[in-house]
PDB file of C-alpha atoms and ligand atoms in Angstrom:
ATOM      1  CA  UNK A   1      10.988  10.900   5.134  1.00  0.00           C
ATOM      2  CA  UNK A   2       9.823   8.095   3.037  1.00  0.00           C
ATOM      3  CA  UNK A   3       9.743  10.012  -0.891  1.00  0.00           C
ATOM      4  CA  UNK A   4      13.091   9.941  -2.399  1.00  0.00           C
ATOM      5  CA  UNK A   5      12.895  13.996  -2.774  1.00  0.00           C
ATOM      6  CA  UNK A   6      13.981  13.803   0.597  1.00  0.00           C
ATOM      7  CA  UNK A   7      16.704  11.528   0.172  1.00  0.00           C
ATOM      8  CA  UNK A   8      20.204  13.030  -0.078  1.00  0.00           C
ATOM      9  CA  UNK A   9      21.826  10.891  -2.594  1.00  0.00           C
ATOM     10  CA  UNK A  10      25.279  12.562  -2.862  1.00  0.00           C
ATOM     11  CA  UNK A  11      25.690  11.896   0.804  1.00  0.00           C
ATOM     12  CA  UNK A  12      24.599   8.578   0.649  1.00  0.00           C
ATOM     13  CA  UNK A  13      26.635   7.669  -2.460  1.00  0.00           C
ATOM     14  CA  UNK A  14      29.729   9.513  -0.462  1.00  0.00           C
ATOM     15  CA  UNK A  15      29.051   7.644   2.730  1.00  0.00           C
ATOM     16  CA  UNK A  16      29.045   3.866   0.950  1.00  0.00           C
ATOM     17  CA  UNK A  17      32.916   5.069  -0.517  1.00  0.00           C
ATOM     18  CA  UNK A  18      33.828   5.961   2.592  1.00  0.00           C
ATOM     19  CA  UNK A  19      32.997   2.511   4.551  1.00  0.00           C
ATOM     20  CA  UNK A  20      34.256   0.946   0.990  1.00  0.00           C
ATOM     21  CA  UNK A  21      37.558   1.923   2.013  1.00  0.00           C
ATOM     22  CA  UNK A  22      37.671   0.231   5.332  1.00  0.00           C
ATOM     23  CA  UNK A  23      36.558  -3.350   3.476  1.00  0.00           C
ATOM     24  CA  UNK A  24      39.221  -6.005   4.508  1.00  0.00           C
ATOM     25  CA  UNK A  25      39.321  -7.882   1.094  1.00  0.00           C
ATOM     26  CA  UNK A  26      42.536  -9.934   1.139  1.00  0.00           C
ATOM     27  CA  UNK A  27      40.383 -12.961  -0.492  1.00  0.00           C
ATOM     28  CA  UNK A  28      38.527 -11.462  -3.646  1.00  0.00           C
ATOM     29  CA  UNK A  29      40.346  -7.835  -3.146  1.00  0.00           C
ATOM     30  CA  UNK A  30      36.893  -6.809  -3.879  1.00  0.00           C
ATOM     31  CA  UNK A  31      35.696  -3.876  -1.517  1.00  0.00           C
ATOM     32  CA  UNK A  32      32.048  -2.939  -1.335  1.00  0.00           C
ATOM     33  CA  UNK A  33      30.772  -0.163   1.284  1.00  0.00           C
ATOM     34  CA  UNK A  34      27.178   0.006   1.764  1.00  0.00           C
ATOM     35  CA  UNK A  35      25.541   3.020   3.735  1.00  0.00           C
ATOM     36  CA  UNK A  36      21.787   3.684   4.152  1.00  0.00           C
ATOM     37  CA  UNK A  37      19.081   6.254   5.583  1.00  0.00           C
ATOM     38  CA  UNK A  38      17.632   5.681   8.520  1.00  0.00           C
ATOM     39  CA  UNK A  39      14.048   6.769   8.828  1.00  0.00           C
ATOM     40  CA  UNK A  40      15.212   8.746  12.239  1.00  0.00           C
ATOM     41  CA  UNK A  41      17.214  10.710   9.853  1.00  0.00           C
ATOM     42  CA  UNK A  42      21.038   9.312  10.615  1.00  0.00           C
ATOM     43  CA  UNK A  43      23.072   6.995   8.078  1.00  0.00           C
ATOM     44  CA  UNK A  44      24.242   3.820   8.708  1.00  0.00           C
ATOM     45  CA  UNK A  45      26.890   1.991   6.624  1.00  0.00           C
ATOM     46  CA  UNK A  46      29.260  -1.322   6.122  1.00  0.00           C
ATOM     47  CA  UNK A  47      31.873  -2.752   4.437  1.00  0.00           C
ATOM     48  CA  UNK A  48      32.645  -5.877   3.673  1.00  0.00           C
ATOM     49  CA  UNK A  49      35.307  -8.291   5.828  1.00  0.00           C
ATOM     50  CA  UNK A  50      36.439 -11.358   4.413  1.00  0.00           C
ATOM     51  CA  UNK A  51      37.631 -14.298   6.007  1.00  0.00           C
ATOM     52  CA  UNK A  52      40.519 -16.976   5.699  1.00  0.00           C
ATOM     53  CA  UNK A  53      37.397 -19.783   5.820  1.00  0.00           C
ATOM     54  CA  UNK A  54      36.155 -18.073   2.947  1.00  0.00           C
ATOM     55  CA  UNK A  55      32.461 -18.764   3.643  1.00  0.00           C
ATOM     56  CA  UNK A  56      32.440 -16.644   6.265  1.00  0.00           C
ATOM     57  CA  UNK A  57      32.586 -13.559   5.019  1.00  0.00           C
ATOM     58  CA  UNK A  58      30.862 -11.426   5.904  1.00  0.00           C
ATOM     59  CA  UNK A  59      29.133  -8.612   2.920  1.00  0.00           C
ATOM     60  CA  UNK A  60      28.947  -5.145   3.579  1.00  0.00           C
ATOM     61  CA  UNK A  61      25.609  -5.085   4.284  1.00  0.00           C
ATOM     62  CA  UNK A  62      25.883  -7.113   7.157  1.00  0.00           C
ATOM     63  CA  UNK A  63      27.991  -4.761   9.065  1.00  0.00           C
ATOM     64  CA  UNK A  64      25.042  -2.149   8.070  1.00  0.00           C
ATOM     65  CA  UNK A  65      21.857  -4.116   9.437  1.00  0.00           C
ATOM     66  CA  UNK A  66      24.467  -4.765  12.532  1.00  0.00           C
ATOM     67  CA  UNK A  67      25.446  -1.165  13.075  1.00  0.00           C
ATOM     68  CA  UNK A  68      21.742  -0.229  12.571  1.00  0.00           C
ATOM     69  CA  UNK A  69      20.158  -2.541  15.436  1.00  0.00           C
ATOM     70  CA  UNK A  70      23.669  -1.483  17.616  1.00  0.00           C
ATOM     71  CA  UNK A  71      22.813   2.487  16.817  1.00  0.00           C
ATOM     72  CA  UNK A  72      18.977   2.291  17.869  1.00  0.00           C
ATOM     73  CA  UNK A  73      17.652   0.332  15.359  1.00  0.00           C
ATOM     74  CA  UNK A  74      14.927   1.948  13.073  1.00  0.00           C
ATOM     75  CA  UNK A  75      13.909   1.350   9.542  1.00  0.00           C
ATOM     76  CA  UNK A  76      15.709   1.854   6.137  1.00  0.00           C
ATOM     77  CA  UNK A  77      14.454   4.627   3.983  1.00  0.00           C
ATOM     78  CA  UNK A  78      16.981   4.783   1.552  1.00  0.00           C
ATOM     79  CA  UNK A  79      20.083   2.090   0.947  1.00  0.00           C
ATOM     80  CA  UNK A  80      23.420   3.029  -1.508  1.00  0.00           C
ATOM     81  CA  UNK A  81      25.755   0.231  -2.311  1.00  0.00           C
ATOM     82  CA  UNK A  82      29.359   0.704  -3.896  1.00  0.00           C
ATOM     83  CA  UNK A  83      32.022  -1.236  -5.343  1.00  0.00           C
ATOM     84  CA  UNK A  84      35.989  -0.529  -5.094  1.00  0.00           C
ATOM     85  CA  UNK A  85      35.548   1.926  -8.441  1.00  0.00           C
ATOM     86  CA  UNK A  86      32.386   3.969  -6.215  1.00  0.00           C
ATOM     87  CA  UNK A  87      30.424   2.684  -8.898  1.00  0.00           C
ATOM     88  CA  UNK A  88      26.833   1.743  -7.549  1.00  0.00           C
ATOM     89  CA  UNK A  89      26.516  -2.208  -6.908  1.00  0.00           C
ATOM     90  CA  UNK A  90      23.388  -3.681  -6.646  1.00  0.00           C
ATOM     91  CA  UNK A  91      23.216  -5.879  -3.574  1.00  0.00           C
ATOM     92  CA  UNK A  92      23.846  -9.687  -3.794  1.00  0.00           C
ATOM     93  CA  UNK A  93      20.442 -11.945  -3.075  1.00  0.00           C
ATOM     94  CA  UNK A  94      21.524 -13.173   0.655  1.00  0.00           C
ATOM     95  CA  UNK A  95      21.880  -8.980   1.180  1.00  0.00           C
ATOM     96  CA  UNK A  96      18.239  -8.039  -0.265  1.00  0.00           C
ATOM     97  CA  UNK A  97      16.596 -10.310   2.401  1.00  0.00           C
ATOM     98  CA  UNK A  98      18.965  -8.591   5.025  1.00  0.00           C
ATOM     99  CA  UNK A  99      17.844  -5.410   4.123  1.00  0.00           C
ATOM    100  CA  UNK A 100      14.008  -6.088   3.379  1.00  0.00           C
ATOM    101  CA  UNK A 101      13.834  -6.950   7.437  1.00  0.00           C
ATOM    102  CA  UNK A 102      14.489  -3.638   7.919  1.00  0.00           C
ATOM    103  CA  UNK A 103      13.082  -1.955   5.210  1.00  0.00           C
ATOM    104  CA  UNK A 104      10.690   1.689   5.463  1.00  0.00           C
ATOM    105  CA  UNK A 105       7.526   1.115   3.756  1.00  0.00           C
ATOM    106  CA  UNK A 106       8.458   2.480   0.183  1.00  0.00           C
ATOM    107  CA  UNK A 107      12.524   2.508   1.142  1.00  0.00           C
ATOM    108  CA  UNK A 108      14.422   3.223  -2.417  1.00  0.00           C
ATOM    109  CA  UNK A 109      17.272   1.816  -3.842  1.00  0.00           C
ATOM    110  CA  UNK A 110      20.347   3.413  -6.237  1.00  0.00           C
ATOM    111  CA  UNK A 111      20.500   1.374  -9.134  1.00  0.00           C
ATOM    112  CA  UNK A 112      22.371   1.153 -12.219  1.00  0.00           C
ATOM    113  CA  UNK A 113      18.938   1.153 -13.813  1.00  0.00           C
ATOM    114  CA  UNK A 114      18.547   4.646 -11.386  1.00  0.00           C
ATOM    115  CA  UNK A 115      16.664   4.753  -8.142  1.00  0.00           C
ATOM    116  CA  UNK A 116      13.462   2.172  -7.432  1.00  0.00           C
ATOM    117  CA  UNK A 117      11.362   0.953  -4.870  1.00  0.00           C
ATOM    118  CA  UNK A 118      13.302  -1.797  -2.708  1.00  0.00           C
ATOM    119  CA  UNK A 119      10.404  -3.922  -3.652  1.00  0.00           C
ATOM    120  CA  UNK A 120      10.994  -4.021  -6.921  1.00  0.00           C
ATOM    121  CA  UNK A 121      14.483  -5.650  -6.260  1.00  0.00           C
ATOM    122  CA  UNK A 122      13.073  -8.136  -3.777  1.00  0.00           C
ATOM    123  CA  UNK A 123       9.334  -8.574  -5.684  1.00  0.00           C
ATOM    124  CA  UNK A 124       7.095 -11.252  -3.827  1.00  0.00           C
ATOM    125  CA  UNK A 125       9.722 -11.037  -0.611  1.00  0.00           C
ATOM    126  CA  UNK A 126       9.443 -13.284   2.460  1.00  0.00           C
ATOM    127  CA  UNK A 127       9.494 -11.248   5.436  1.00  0.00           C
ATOM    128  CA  UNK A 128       8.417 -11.516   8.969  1.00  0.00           C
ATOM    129  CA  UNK A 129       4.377 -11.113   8.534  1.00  0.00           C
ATOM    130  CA  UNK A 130       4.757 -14.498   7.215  1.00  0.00           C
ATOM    131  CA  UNK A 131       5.752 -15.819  10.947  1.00  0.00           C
ATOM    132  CA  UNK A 132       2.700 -14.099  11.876  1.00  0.00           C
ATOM    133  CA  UNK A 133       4.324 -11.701  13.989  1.00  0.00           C
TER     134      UNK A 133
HETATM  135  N1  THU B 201      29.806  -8.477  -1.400  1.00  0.00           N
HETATM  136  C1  THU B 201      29.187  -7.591  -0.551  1.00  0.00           C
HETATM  137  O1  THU B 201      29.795  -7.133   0.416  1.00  0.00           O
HETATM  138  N2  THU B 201      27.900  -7.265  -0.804  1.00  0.00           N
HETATM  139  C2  THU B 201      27.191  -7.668  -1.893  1.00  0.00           C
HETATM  140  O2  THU B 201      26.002  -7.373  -2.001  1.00  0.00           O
HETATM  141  C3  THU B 201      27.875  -8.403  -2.955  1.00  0.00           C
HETATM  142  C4  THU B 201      29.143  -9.062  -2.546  1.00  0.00           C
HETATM  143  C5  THU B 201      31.188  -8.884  -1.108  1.00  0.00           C
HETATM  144  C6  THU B 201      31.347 -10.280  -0.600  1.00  0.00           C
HETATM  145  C7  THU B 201      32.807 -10.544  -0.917  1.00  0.00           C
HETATM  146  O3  THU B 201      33.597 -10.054   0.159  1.00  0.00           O
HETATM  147  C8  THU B 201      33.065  -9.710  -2.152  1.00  0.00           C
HETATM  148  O4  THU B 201      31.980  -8.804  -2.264  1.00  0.00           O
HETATM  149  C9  THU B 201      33.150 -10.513  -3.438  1.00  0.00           C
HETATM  150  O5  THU B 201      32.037 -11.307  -3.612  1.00  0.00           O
END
């Protein structure tokens, strides 16, 4: 399940709007709803939840890596990020090394630029083969 021909992007697009509309914005009133593929085949997803102390807030795709290790964990084949319009949002920088943890060798991205490799997002990434595990 790793070539984006397999990759239901409708659904994925559909499930990021959906857990955009549970975001709990009162700061920025800026939702974002974030929903990926799992490589066992189920979706994941998050929304962002703000806080009073401002810094710490907490971005959609936390609540997605968080719901993904409290599901079964897995890795991410496929990741769809919206803002409060539905249009796509490309993830902030603190999110792309949240999601290249998890990330399915060749895991794709929806762009505004159209769909890419993860890695091309996150080129020369630190991950966790560089604590030698
Ligand atoms: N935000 C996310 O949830 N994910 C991102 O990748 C970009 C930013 C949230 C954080 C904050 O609640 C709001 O968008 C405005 O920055």
């Amino acid at each position: 399940m790793s070539s984006s021909s397999a990759i239901d992007w409708i659904e994925l697009r559909h499930a990021a709007r959906s857990a955009m509309q549970r975001a709990y914005v009162p700061y920025s009133n800026y939702p974002v709803g974030a929903a990926a593929l799992v490589d066992d085949g189920r979706i994941v997803t998050g929304c962002n939840v703000e806080n009073a102390s401002y810094g710490c807030g907490l971005c959609a795709e936390c609540g997605l890596v968080s719901e993904l290790a409290r599901t079964g964990g897995g890795r991410l084949v496929a990741f769809a990020c919206c803002d409060g319009l539905g249009e796509v949002l490309m993830p902030c920088g603190r999110c792309r090394q949240l999601l290249n943890e998890f990330k399915a060798e060749g895991m794709r991205i929806d762009t505004p630029e159209g769909i890419l490799d993860f890695d091309q997002i996150l080129p020369q990434s630190f991950g966790p083969e560089h604590l030698g595990r």
